[in-house]
Amino acid sequence: MTSVLFDRIGLLYTGDPAREEIADAALVISEGHVVWVGEAGAAPEADERVDVDGRCVLPGFVDSHAHLVFAGDRTAEFAARMSGEPYTAGGIHTTVAATRAASDETLAARTEALVAEMLAQGTTTVEIKSGYGLTVQDERRALAIAGRFTGETTYLGAHVVPRGASADDYVRLVTGPMLDACAPYARWVDVFCERGAFDADQAREILAAGVEAGLAPRVHANQLGHGPGVRIACEFAAASADHCTHLTDDDVDALASSGTVATLLPGAEFSTRSPYPEARRLLDAGVTVAIATDCNPGSSYTSSMPFCVALAVREMRMTPLEAVRAATRGGARALRRTDVGVLKRGTRADLVMLDAPSYVHLAYRPGVPLVSGVWQEGRRVV
Ligand code: NIG
Ligand code: FE
């Protein structure tokens, strides 16, 4: 069993509440796991040594919300938005048509490329949703492809009602034959609960059917306006309510008392030129906050967690520490994972090394490719 000592770490962000940051630190990994964390001088011997030379090390980012299985792009829609058109989510149908028309090989290769793009930017755990197929075959295919890259697969048959279908018939399909076909490939069930997508009753029916089939719930909630999504997520004790852009006091109270994580997706507000979620309001109320990319061709075509951290700091008034915590441990909480997002004895050796002395540089030097090394389960991958 080979052990590796990461020596002379300038600043180690562990994410462990017991000791969240250690200056002049060291860390030892073995067999894909962290076995020791502490001060550089006190480190035990190891078979190999990596000289971190004063740089910052942190857990691999946990991107808990991404839609990576799709074909086509929506460049024209983005450009139109930047000249004043609003985002309506209607463009989902464009991606559905392109995705249905693509071969399995094309979809898998494109997903693989996005996962590699994420890895190069420090993401070592990613959740991947279906939702651009909207037929039994196409949703199952998306999840089978997603499952090649992650265990965190989410059934989002309830993304929108496909063109030409009746909403009632489609909800019956999503909660019946489509669920039966998809459940073996999915860990989570999700629903886009929003005006123009699925209403409160439909969302409850879809989540309940998913739970009945053994999936755990999460919800696209309150993205485009106020609505029942956040409260339904809390009612179902969902792991996460995602977006949370439009919140009432009752929504914030429900999140604080249910323990449901609020996953904020600032790439979506950036790309749709919308007001950002009120992270401070959530943090001050004691809500656990995660940050994720929402990587998708319509509302947020970024694969970069460092970019989202920078947005969270600059645009959502999170401190750099809060933003990094949300991008690591927060994402892990949103996926109910305790083995990732934190570096302490026993967790997975998923590490990011920055070419910078502190994680603060992620926001202080936005757009600069600071990720200079990535280890996944102890293996160097970047
Ligand atoms: O999370 N809100 C719904 N789904 C995606 C956007 C999908 C799209 O525009 O293609 C989101 O933002
Ligand atoms: Fe999304």
PDB file of C-alpha atoms and ligand atoms in Angstrom, residues 65 67 74 87 89 92 95 132 159 192 220 223 243 294 296-299, ligand 1:
ATOM      1  CA  HIS A  65     -26.304  20.126 -10.130  1.00  0.00           C
ATOM      2  CA  HIS A  67     -27.350  18.719 -17.006  1.00  0.00           C
ATOM      3  CA  ARG A  74     -28.135  27.586 -27.927  1.00  0.00           C
ATOM      4  CA  TYR A  87     -34.991  33.697 -20.435  1.00  0.00           C
ATOM      5  CA  ALA A  89     -36.898  27.961 -20.420  1.00  0.00           C
ATOM      6  CA  ILE A  92     -35.378  23.392 -23.553  1.00  0.00           C
ATOM      7  CA  THR A  95     -32.162  20.922 -26.899  1.00  0.00           C
ATOM      8  CA  TYR A 132     -33.502  16.458 -22.537  1.00  0.00           C
ATOM      9  CA  HIS A 159     -38.201  18.887 -16.946  1.00  0.00           C
ATOM     10  CA  PHE A 192     -38.831  21.517 -12.474  1.00  0.00           C
ATOM     11  CA  HIS A 220     -35.701  22.726  -9.270  1.00  0.00           C
ATOM     12  CA  GLN A 223     -35.918  29.851 -10.288  1.00  0.00           C
ATOM     13  CA  HIS A 243     -31.964  27.713  -7.659  1.00  0.00           C
ATOM     14  CA  ASP A 294     -26.140  24.023 -13.378  1.00  0.00           C
ATOM     15  CA  ASN A 296     -26.542  23.113 -19.393  1.00  0.00           C
ATOM     16  CA  PRO A 297     -26.773  24.594 -22.902  1.00  0.00           C
ATOM     17  CA  GLY A 298     -29.579  27.033 -22.073  1.00  0.00           C
ATOM     18  CA  SER A 299     -29.377  28.844 -18.772  1.00  0.00           C
TER      19      SER A 299
HETATM   20  O1  NIG B   1     -31.711  24.382 -14.297  1.00  0.00           O
HETATM   21  N1  NIG B   1     -34.634  25.209 -15.059  1.00  0.00           N
HETATM   22  C1  NIG B   1     -34.661  24.225 -15.723  1.00  0.00           C
HETATM   23  N2  NIG B   1     -33.635  23.609 -16.264  1.00  0.00           N
HETATM   24  C2  NIG B   1     -32.348  24.187 -16.516  1.00  0.00           C
HETATM   25  C3  NIG B   1     -32.305  24.964 -17.762  1.00  0.00           C
HETATM   26  C4  NIG B   1     -32.587  24.163 -18.918  1.00  0.00           C
HETATM   27  C5  NIG B   1     -32.403  24.837 -20.237  1.00  0.00           C
HETATM   28  O2  NIG B   1     -32.657  26.049 -20.412  1.00  0.00           O
HETATM   29  O3  NIG B   1     -32.032  24.075 -21.143  1.00  0.00           O
HETATM   30  C6  NIG B   1     -31.870  24.985 -15.332  1.00  0.00           C
HETATM   31  O4  NIG B   1     -31.622  26.195 -15.393  1.00  0.00           O
END
